[in-house]
Structure formats: C-alpha cells, structure tokens
Coordinates of C-alpha atoms and ligand atoms in Angstrom, one line a residue:
M577 CA 21.9 2.0 -0.6
A578 CA 23.2 3.6 3.1
E579 CA 23.6 0.6 6.0
E580 CA 21.1 2.1 8.5
P581 CA 20.8 0.8 12.1
H582 CA 17.9 -1.4 12.1
M583 CA 18.3 -1.8 9.0
R584 CA 18.1 -5.0 7.1
T585 CA 18.7 -6.3 3.9
P586 CA 15.8 -6.0 1.1
R587 CA 14.8 -8.7 -1.0
V588 CA 13.7 -8.6 -4.1
V589 CA 13.0 -11.2 -6.8
L590 CA 14.2 -10.1 -10.5
G591 CA 12.1 -11.4 -13.2
V592 CA 13.4 -12.1 -15.7
C593 CA 11.4 -13.4 -19.3
G594 CA 12.3 -14.0 -23.6
G595 CA 13.2 -11.0 -24.8
I596 CA 16.4 -9.7 -26.5
A597 CA 16.6 -7.4 -23.9
A598 CA 16.8 -10.0 -20.7
Y599 CA 21.5 -9.4 -21.5
K600 CA 20.1 -5.6 -19.5
A601 CA 18.7 -7.9 -16.7
V602 CA 21.7 -9.1 -15.8
E603 CA 23.2 -5.5 -15.7
V604 CA 19.6 -4.1 -13.9
C605 CA 20.7 -7.8 -11.5
R606 CA 24.8 -6.9 -10.7
R607 CA 23.2 -2.5 -10.0
L608 CA 20.9 -3.6 -7.2
V609 CA 23.5 -6.6 -5.6
D610 CA 25.5 -3.3 -5.7
E611 CA 23.3 -1.2 -4.0
G612 CA 23.1 -3.9 -1.1
V613 CA 19.9 -5.1 -1.7
H614 CA 20.3 -9.4 -1.9
V615 CA 18.9 -10.4 -5.7
I616 CA 16.6 -13.6 -6.4
P617 CA 16.9 -14.1 -10.3
V618 CA 13.6 -15.5 -11.4
L619 CA 13.7 -16.9 -15.1
T620 CA 11.0 -17.9 -17.7
D621 CA 12.2 -20.8 -20.1
D622 CA 12.1 -18.6 -22.6
A623 CA 14.7 -16.4 -21.2
L624 CA 17.1 -18.5 -21.4
R625 CA 17.4 -18.9 -24.6
F626 CA 18.7 -15.4 -24.1
V627 CA 20.7 -15.6 -21.8
G628 CA 22.7 -18.0 -19.8
E629 CA 21.9 -19.0 -16.5
L630 CA 25.5 -19.3 -14.8
T631 CA 25.8 -15.2 -15.7
F632 CA 23.2 -14.6 -12.7
N633 CA 24.7 -17.0 -10.6
A634 CA 28.2 -15.4 -10.8
L635 CA 26.3 -11.9 -9.8
A636 CA 23.2 -12.7 -8.3
S637 CA 22.4 -13.1 -4.0
E638 CA 20.9 -16.8 -4.7
P639 CA 21.6 -18.7 -7.7
V640 CA 19.1 -19.0 -10.5
Q641 CA 15.4 -20.4 -10.5
R642 CA 13.7 -21.7 -12.7
S643 CA 10.7 -23.9 -12.5
L644 CA 8.7 -25.4 -9.5
W645 CA 9.5 -28.8 -9.7
D646 CA 13.8 -27.8 -9.1
E647 CA 14.0 -27.6 -5.3
D648 CA 13.2 -30.5 -2.6
T649 CA 10.5 -27.8 -1.3
P650 CA 6.9 -28.0 -3.2
I651 CA 6.2 -24.4 -2.6
P652 CA 8.7 -22.6 -3.9
H653 CA 6.7 -19.9 -5.3
T654 CA 5.1 -19.2 -1.7
R655 CA 8.4 -18.9 -0.1
L656 CA 9.8 -16.4 -2.7
G657 CA 6.1 -14.6 -2.8
Q658 CA 6.3 -13.8 0.3
S659 CA 10.0 -13.5 1.8
A660 CA 9.6 -11.0 -1.4
D661 CA 10.1 -7.0 -0.1
L662 CA 9.4 -6.2 -4.1
I663 CA 9.4 -8.0 -7.2
V664 CA 11.0 -6.6 -10.3
V665 CA 10.2 -8.0 -13.6
A666 CA 12.5 -6.9 -16.6
P667 CA 11.9 -7.5 -19.3
A668 CA 8.3 -7.7 -19.8
T669 CA 7.3 -9.6 -22.6
A670 CA 3.2 -9.4 -23.8
H671 CA 2.9 -12.5 -22.8
T672 CA 3.9 -12.4 -19.3
I673 CA 1.8 -9.0 -19.2
A674 CA -1.0 -10.9 -20.7
R675 CA -0.9 -13.9 -18.6
Y676 CA -0.4 -11.8 -15.0
A677 CA -3.2 -9.4 -15.6
A678 CA -5.7 -12.3 -16.4
G679 CA -3.8 -14.4 -13.1
L680 CA -2.5 -17.7 -15.3
S681 CA 0.0 -19.2 -12.3
D682 CA 1.5 -21.1 -15.1
D683 CA 5.2 -21.3 -14.7
L684 CA 7.6 -20.4 -11.6
L685 CA 7.3 -16.9 -12.2
M686 CA 3.9 -16.5 -12.3
A687 CA 2.9 -18.4 -9.4
T688 CA 4.9 -16.1 -7.5
L689 CA 4.1 -12.8 -9.3
L690 CA 0.4 -14.7 -7.4
A691 CA 2.0 -15.6 -4.5
T692 CA 2.9 -12.2 -3.1
R693 CA 1.8 -9.1 -1.0
A694 CA 5.2 -7.5 -2.2
P695 CA 4.3 -3.9 -4.4
V696 CA 5.8 -5.1 -8.2
I697 CA 7.4 -3.1 -10.4
L698 CA 7.1 -4.2 -14.5
C699 CA 9.4 -2.9 -16.8
P700 CA 7.4 -3.7 -20.7
A701 CA 10.3 -4.2 -23.6
M702 CA 9.1 -5.2 -27.1
H703 CA 8.8 -4.5 -30.8
T704 CA 6.6 -1.1 -31.5
E705 CA 3.3 -3.0 -33.3
M706 CA 2.9 -4.9 -29.9
W707 CA 3.5 -2.9 -27.8
E708 CA 1.1 -0.2 -29.0
Q709 CA -1.7 -3.3 -29.5
A710 CA -4.8 -2.4 -27.7
S711 CA -4.8 -6.3 -25.8
V712 CA -1.5 -4.8 -24.5
Q713 CA -1.8 -1.4 -23.5
E714 CA -5.5 -2.8 -22.3
N715 CA -3.6 -5.3 -19.5
L716 CA -0.9 -2.6 -18.6
A717 CA -4.4 0.0 -17.3
T718 CA -5.5 -3.5 -15.7
L719 CA -2.5 -4.0 -13.5
Q720 CA -1.6 -0.1 -13.2
R721 CA -5.1 -0.1 -11.6
R722 CA -4.8 -3.5 -9.5
G723 CA -1.7 -1.0 -7.5
V724 CA 1.8 -2.2 -10.2
E725 CA 3.9 0.0 -11.2
I726 CA 4.6 0.2 -14.8
V727 CA 8.8 1.5 -15.9
P728 CA 7.4 2.3 -19.5
P729 CA 10.1 1.3 -22.0
E730 CA 11.8 3.9 -24.4
S731 CA 11.8 4.9 -27.6
G732 CA 14.8 3.8 -30.2
H733 CA 16.8 1.8 -32.3
L734 CA 15.1 -1.8 -31.8
A735 CA 16.7 -5.2 -32.2
G736 CA 15.5 -6.0 -35.7
G737 CA 17.0 -2.7 -36.8
D738 CA 14.2 -0.3 -36.5
S739 CA 13.0 2.7 -34.1
G740 CA 10.1 3.2 -32.2
V741 CA 9.0 3.0 -28.4
G742 CA 9.1 -0.9 -27.1
R743 CA 12.9 -0.5 -26.0
L744 CA 14.1 -1.8 -21.9
A745 CA 13.7 1.5 -20.2
D746 CA 17.3 2.0 -19.3
P747 CA 18.8 -0.8 -16.0
A748 CA 19.5 2.3 -14.1
V749 CA 16.1 4.1 -14.3
I750 CA 14.8 0.8 -13.7
V751 CA 17.0 0.3 -10.7
A752 CA 16.6 3.8 -9.3
R753 CA 12.9 3.1 -9.5
A754 CA 13.5 -0.9 -7.5
L755 CA 15.1 1.4 -4.8
A756 CA 12.4 4.1 -4.4
A757 CA 10.3 1.6 -3.7
L758 CA 11.8 -0.3 -1.1
A759 CA 12.8 3.0 0.2
G760 CA 9.5 3.0 1.2
I761 CA 9.1 -0.6 2.5
V762 CA 12.7 -1.1 4.1
S763 CA 14.2 2.1 5.5
S764 CA 14.2 2.7 10.0
D765 CA 13.2 5.9 9.4
L766 CA 10.1 5.7 11.9
A767 CA 12.3 4.1 14.4
G768 CA 11.0 5.0 18.1
V769 CA 8.9 6.6 17.1
R770 CA 5.4 6.2 18.5
V771 CA 2.3 6.1 15.9
V772 CA -1.5 5.8 17.0
V773 CA -3.2 5.1 14.0
S774 CA -6.8 4.5 13.4
A775 CA -9.2 2.2 11.5
G776 CA -12.3 0.3 10.6
G777 CA -16.6 1.6 10.7
T778 CA -18.2 2.4 13.9
R779 CA -20.8 -0.7 14.5
E780 CA -23.6 2.3 16.9
P781 CA -26.2 -0.1 18.2
L782 CA -29.9 -0.2 17.4
D783 CA -30.3 -3.7 19.7
P784 CA -28.5 -6.4 21.0
V785 CA -28.6 -8.0 17.2
R786 CA -28.6 -4.6 14.9
F787 CA -26.3 -1.5 14.1
I788 CA -25.4 0.8 11.7
T789 CA -22.3 1.2 10.6
N790 CA -21.2 2.7 6.6
R791 CA -18.5 0.8 4.5
S792 CA -15.2 1.1 6.3
S793 CA -13.7 -2.2 5.4
G794 CA -10.3 -1.1 7.9
K795 CA -7.7 -2.2 5.0
Q796 CA -6.6 1.8 4.7
G797 CA -5.3 2.1 8.0
H798 CA -4.3 -1.9 8.5
A799 CA -2.4 -0.4 5.6
L800 CA -1.0 2.3 7.3
A801 CA -0.5 0.5 10.4
A802 CA 1.9 -2.1 8.8
A803 CA 3.8 0.8 7.1
A804 CA 4.6 2.1 10.1
A805 CA 6.3 -0.6 11.7
R806 CA 7.9 -2.1 8.2
R807 CA 9.4 1.5 9.2
G808 CA 10.4 0.8 12.7
A809 CA 7.4 2.6 14.6
D810 CA 5.9 1.6 17.5
V811 CA 2.6 1.6 16.8
T812 CA -0.8 1.2 18.1
L813 CA -2.9 0.4 16.3
V814 CA -7.6 0.9 17.1
T815 CA -9.9 -0.9 14.8
A816 CA -12.8 -1.4 14.2
S817 CA -12.5 -3.5 11.7
P818 CA -12.1 -7.7 12.0
I819 CA -9.3 -8.0 9.1
R820 CA -5.8 -9.3 10.9
L821 CA -2.6 -7.9 10.4
A822 CA 0.6 -9.7 8.7
P823 CA 2.1 -12.6 11.3
D824 CA 5.2 -10.7 11.3
L825 CA 4.0 -7.2 11.9
G826 CA 2.6 -8.8 15.9
A827 CA 5.3 -7.9 17.9
S828 CA 5.8 -4.1 16.2
V829 CA 1.9 -3.4 16.3
H830 CA -0.2 -3.1 19.5
R831 CA -4.2 -3.8 18.4
I832 CA -6.8 -2.4 20.4
D833 CA -10.4 -3.9 18.8
V834 CA -13.1 -1.5 19.0
E835 CA -16.6 -1.4 18.3
T836 CA -18.2 2.1 18.6
A837 CA -17.0 5.1 18.0
A838 CA -17.5 5.7 22.6
D839 CA -15.0 2.8 22.5
M840 CA -12.7 3.7 20.3
E841 CA -13.2 7.7 22.2
R842 CA -11.6 6.0 24.6
A843 CA -9.2 4.1 23.2
L844 CA -7.7 7.2 21.7
G845 CA -7.9 9.3 24.5
E846 CA -5.7 6.2 26.5
A847 CA -3.1 5.2 23.8
C848 CA -2.6 9.1 22.4
R849 CA -1.1 9.9 25.5
G850 CA 2.8 10.4 24.8
A851 CA 2.2 9.7 20.8
D852 CA 4.5 11.2 19.0
V853 CA 2.5 10.8 15.9
V854 CA -1.3 10.3 14.9
I855 CA -3.3 9.1 12.2
M856 CA -7.7 8.8 12.2
A857 CA -8.1 6.8 9.3
A858 CA -11.2 5.6 10.6
A859 CA -14.4 6.5 8.9
V860 CA -16.2 6.9 13.1
A861 CA -19.9 7.5 13.2
D862 CA -21.4 10.9 12.7
F863 CA -24.4 9.9 14.3
R864 CA -25.6 7.1 17.2
P865 CA -29.2 6.0 18.0
K866 CA -29.8 7.9 21.5
V867 CA -30.9 4.7 22.9
S868 CA -29.7 0.8 22.3
A869 CA -33.0 -1.6 23.2
E870 CA -31.6 -3.7 25.6
S871 CA -33.5 -7.0 24.1
K872 CA -33.6 -7.8 21.0
L873 CA -36.3 -5.3 19.7
S874 CA -39.4 -7.1 17.5
K875 CA -42.4 -6.3 14.7
E876 CA -44.3 -7.6 17.3
D877 CA -44.2 -4.6 18.8
G878 CA -45.1 -2.2 16.2
L879 CA -41.9 0.1 14.5
P880 CA -39.0 1.1 16.4
E881 CA -39.0 5.0 16.8
L882 CA -35.1 5.7 15.9
V883 CA -33.9 8.7 17.7
L884 CA -30.4 9.7 16.7
E885 CA -28.0 12.3 18.3
P886 CA -24.7 13.0 17.3
T887 CA -20.8 11.4 18.2
P888 CA -18.6 12.4 19.9
D889 CA -15.8 14.2 17.2
I890 CA -13.2 12.0 18.5
L891 CA -10.4 14.3 16.1
A892 CA -11.4 17.8 17.5
G893 CA -10.7 15.8 21.1
L894 CA -7.1 14.6 20.2
V895 CA -6.6 18.1 18.9
A896 CA -7.3 20.0 22.0
Q897 CA -5.6 17.1 24.3
R898 CA -2.4 16.7 21.9
S899 CA 0.9 17.1 23.4
K900 CA 3.6 19.5 21.9
G901 CA 5.5 18.4 19.3
Q902 CA 2.7 15.7 18.2
V903 CA 1.1 15.6 14.9
L904 CA -2.3 15.1 13.9
V905 CA -2.8 13.5 10.3
G906 CA -7.0 13.5 9.6
F907 CA -8.5 11.7 6.6
A908 CA -11.4 13.4 4.6
A909 CA -13.8 11.0 2.3
E910 CA -15.9 13.3 -0.2
T911 CA -17.3 12.9 -3.2
H912 CA -18.0 17.1 -4.8
D913 CA -15.6 20.1 -5.4
V914 CA -12.7 17.6 -3.0
I915 CA -9.7 20.0 -3.1
N916 CA -11.7 22.8 -1.5
R917 CA -13.8 20.6 0.5
A918 CA -11.6 18.9 1.6
R919 CA -8.7 22.9 2.1
R920 CA -11.8 23.7 4.5
K921 CA -12.0 21.0 6.8
L922 CA -8.6 20.4 7.7
D923 CA -8.6 24.6 8.7
R924 CA -12.0 23.4 11.0
K925 CA -10.1 20.4 12.3
G926 CA -6.8 22.1 12.8
V927 CA -4.9 19.2 11.9
D928 CA -1.1 19.5 10.8
L929 CA -2.2 17.2 7.3
L930 CA -5.3 16.2 5.8
V931 CA -5.6 13.4 3.6
V932 CA -8.7 13.8 1.2
N933 CA -10.4 10.8 -1.1
D934 CA -12.8 10.8 -3.1
V935 CA -14.5 8.4 -2.8
S936 CA -17.2 8.6 -5.7
A937 CA -14.0 7.6 -7.9
P938 CA -13.8 4.5 -9.3
G939 CA -11.1 2.1 -7.2
A940 CA -10.2 5.0 -4.7
G941 CA -11.8 4.9 -1.2
F942 CA -13.9 2.3 0.6
D943 CA -13.0 -1.3 0.5
H944 CA -10.8 -1.1 -2.9
D945 CA -7.2 -2.3 -2.6
T946 CA -6.5 0.7 -4.4
N947 CA -7.0 4.5 -3.0
A948 CA -6.0 8.6 -4.9
V949 CA -5.9 10.8 -2.3
A950 CA -4.2 14.2 -2.3
I951 CA -2.2 15.0 1.2
L952 CA -2.3 18.6 2.0
H953 CA -0.2 20.1 4.6
A954 CA -1.3 23.1 7.3
G955 CA 1.1 25.2 6.0
G956 CA 0.3 25.3 2.7
G957 CA 1.0 22.8 -0.3
T958 CA -0.3 20.1 -1.8
T959 CA 1.1 16.0 -2.7
M960 CA -0.8 14.5 -5.1
V961 CA -0.9 10.7 -4.7
P962 CA -2.5 9.1 -7.9
L963 CA -4.9 4.9 -7.8
T964 CA -2.1 2.9 -5.8
S965 CA -2.0 0.5 -3.5
K966 CA -3.2 1.7 -0.3
D967 CA -0.1 0.1 1.1
A968 CA 2.2 2.7 -1.3
V969 CA -0.7 5.4 0.1
A970 CA 0.6 4.5 3.4
N971 CA 3.8 5.0 2.4
A972 CA 3.3 8.2 0.9
V973 CA 1.6 9.8 4.0
L974 CA 4.2 8.5 6.8
D975 CA 6.7 10.4 3.6
S976 CA 4.3 13.6 4.6
V977 CA 4.4 12.8 8.0
I978 CA 8.6 12.5 8.2
A979 CA 8.9 16.0 5.8
H980 CA 6.3 17.7 8.5
Q981 CA 8.4 17.2 11.4
K982 CA 11.5 18.3 9.6
E983 CA 9.7 21.0 8.9
N984 CA 8.6 21.7 12.8
R985 CA 11.7 20.8 14.6
S986 CA 12.4 23.7 16.4
P987 CA 16.6 24.1 15.7
T988 CA 18.8 23.6 18.5
Ligands
PMT1471 O1 -11.1 1.5 5.9 P1 -11.1 1.2 4.0 O2 -12.4 0.4 3.3 O3 -10.1 1.3 3.9 O4 -11.9 3.0 3.3 C1 -10.7 4.0 3.7 C2 -11.7 5.2 4.5 C3 -12.0 6.0 3.2 C4 -12.4 5.2 5.1 C5 -10.6 6.3 4.5 O5 -10.0 6.5 3.7 C6 -11.5 7.8 5.1 O6 -11.1 8.5 4.5 N1 -11.4 7.5 6.3 C7 -11.9 8.9 7.1 C8 -13.2 8.0 6.5 C9 -14.1 9.5 7.2 O7 -15.1 10.0 8.2 O8 -14.0 10.9 7.0 P2 -15.1 12.2 7.7 O9 -14.9 13.1 6.6 O10 -16.0 12.3 7.8 O11 -14.6 12.4 8.8 C10 -12.9 13.6 9.1 C11 -12.2 13.1 10.3 O12 -12.4 13.0 11.6 C12 -11.5 12.0 9.9 O13 -10.1 11.5 9.7 C13 -12.4 10.8 10.8 O14 -11.7 9.9 11.6 C14 -12.3 12.1 11.8 N2 -13.8 12.4 12.5 C15 -15.6 11.6 11.7 C16 -16.4 11.9 12.9 C17 -16.0 11.5 14.3 N3 -17.3 11.4 15.2 N4 -14.5 11.6 15.3 C18 -13.5 11.4 14.3 O15 -12.4 11.8 15.1

C-alpha cells in the first residue's frame, strides 16, 4: 500500500482459528505487513496447536494476543475491536463461524469480533462435508446479511488426502480483499474536498407535541458523513436524526441538527455554497400540515381538520443554485419498478448520480444497518451494490463521486 500524504497506517486484527490452514495465515500476516499494514494477530487456543506463537511474533507488528486475561488491562478486546480498521479471520472454522453468528464471546477473538464496528472479512476453511452442512451455510448467510464479507474456500487437495471444496483461499486473494476493504477506510482520496450530507427524516409539526415524519433513522446519511470524513473530506452533516457520530469524527464533521423540511432547506442553502459534493440522503417530508397549532390540539375542541401543503423540493433548489463543478447526488426510495423509476427521477431531478434503494427488499432501506443500492450515473451506467453494511454502501457512493469528478475534469 503506497504511502500518500495524510494517510495513516491501517490497523488489522488477524484472527487465526484451529485448522490445518492456520499455517497459511502466517503468509497472510507477512504479506499485509509488507503492504504497510499494522497487523495484530489474535490466535485461538486451537490455532496454537497448529502453528507457533513465535512465528507470528517474528512477523507481525505486535506480539500474539491469545487471551482475555494476559494483559494488565482487563478489557483487551475493546481496545483491539475499537482501534481496528478491519478484522480478517483466516482460517475461520465452522466452530468460530457458528459462535460469531450466535454472538458468543467466549474467547478473545470472539469478544473482539463483537466489540468492533470495523468491517470483518471471514475466510472459511474446512472439509467439504463440513462446508456443505446446512448449518454452516446458514450461519454464513446470516453473517453476510449483517454485512460480513466472506472469502469462500477453494477447491483442491485437502488435509485428509481427499479433494473437494474447503481449502483456504490463496493468501494473495485474502490480502487483496483486505487491501480493497482498507482502501475505502483509510485512503485520503477526499482530502480537502468539501462534502455536504443530509440525513434523517424531517418532522413536520401538527401542534407543539405532535408531528408527521417517516421511517428514516439517519443511519445511511450518517454513514456517508463518517466515510467521507475518514477519507479526508471536510464534512458538513445536516441531520434530522438524533444518532451520534463516532467521537474520532468530531473534528472533521460539522454537524447541524434540524427538524423540519424548511429548517433543512435553510441549513443546506447556506452549507452548500462553495461545497464540492452534496449528497441528499435525507428523507425530506413531501407534505406538511398547512397550519401548525400554537397550543396542543385537544379532543374537547373536536376533530381537527388536517390540511396538507407541499414542502419545498430542496434538491431542486440546490440544482438551481449549484456552482460550477459541484457534484450533486440524490437518493430515491422506491418499492417497485425500481431502476426505471429511478432513471426517470435522475433525468427529472438533474443530479449527477442517483442512489436508489428498494425499500421493500429485506434488509434494505429505512432503519436497517444494511442496504442494497443501485448507483445511476447521469452519463449512463449503473453501479450495483448488493446487500451489505451502510458503511460499505457509503464508500461505494463516494467511489462513484470520485469517478464522476475524474470523468468530468476538464483537461488542463
Ligand atoms: O435513514 P435510514 O434509516 O438509514 O434510511 C436510508 C434512506 C432509505 C432514508 C435513504 O437511503 C434514502 O433513500 N433517502 C432518500 C429518501 C427519499 O426521500 O427519497 P425520495 O425518492 O422521496 O426523494 C428523492 C430525493 O429528493 C432525495 O434525495 C431527497 O432527499 C430529495 N427531496 C425529497 C423531498 C423534498 N421535499 N426535497 C428533497 O430534496
């Protein structure tokens, strides 16, 4: 991994479980260190039956960690989990896969996996019969749905002398996948870029205690703000959501809390002046009560008449006031005929990219930790992002923004 200005050394926890393929984890460790990655090996007790601690101590960036009780500090798993940019488990045994799917924290590796928000890559290795077991496949599907990346085993000779699927993926493949995951986390490809993100569902008051809103949690917008900040951008987050950002983003994200569509329109109008990239992930209310009562509505006064009026189309206003070179990204929440409706919305809205999510699909859209989107490019072309974490979706959107900027940069 080439050292760029502003780039920090990425930290990877390398989990090694008890399988014959544990010897290949040594190669994964060495290659990651060669790529400039800070590697912390965490070995299970069974892994230590297959491969020596000394080997990893000689090659890794830190000595092997093996127990919750080795260090002076009583909580090594939170230190490891919170400071990791990525966790790679190679080989991942059927036992560890089952423990992870069930959320069991019965050793240091499992506790670290549960105490992290970093992306996780699992590289299973086992005999073909074990690999094909419905329980193993279902556990892997569960983990994948939660955003865990799986590097599947290869087919070939196995330890018992037989052949079949189950051999650990080639260390070069595992390292390539790890570096790809780290590129979205620690690269500084947005250094100096001013990014504005909107998030959450606006609240339109009926009276001082009641409001109309929608199911948006703000998770997707906040993931975008966090990902942009981690990639070096100066970020302004205009949010109608109460969720908190990670403490390490305090300095690089300027947060503006808003409630209504009108508040959001004002805040964005200001924030977007001079911005390089604007991403509208907020679910802005399309209608609001025409009148918001000054005092609490009461049954005693009879059934109130609810008259709605349209809210301002904020995105349309931003398109109208956009400065030269500013990249505008809209979102679309659809439930049917998703791509066709999104393509029409892209043309109508006049944005550069439109990110569409089928909010009726399992695990996608409102309030989930995962999402599945299609990123439609105004110049044609679509990038599909299958179900994954909202962080991974955020990085895919930012990758498309950068690709768009490169394509449209006028030659000097
Ligand atoms: O917040 P989460 O729980 O994580 O869920 C994420 C999400 C589903 C809210 C997000 O991924 C998403 O799809 N956001 C856009 C939802 C939406 O309002 O879609 P829309 O098709 O109604 O609007 C199209 C675009 O116009 C959006 O960029 C929206 O921000 C913008 N808009 C809409 C109405 C309005 N009055 N002004 C606007 O600017």
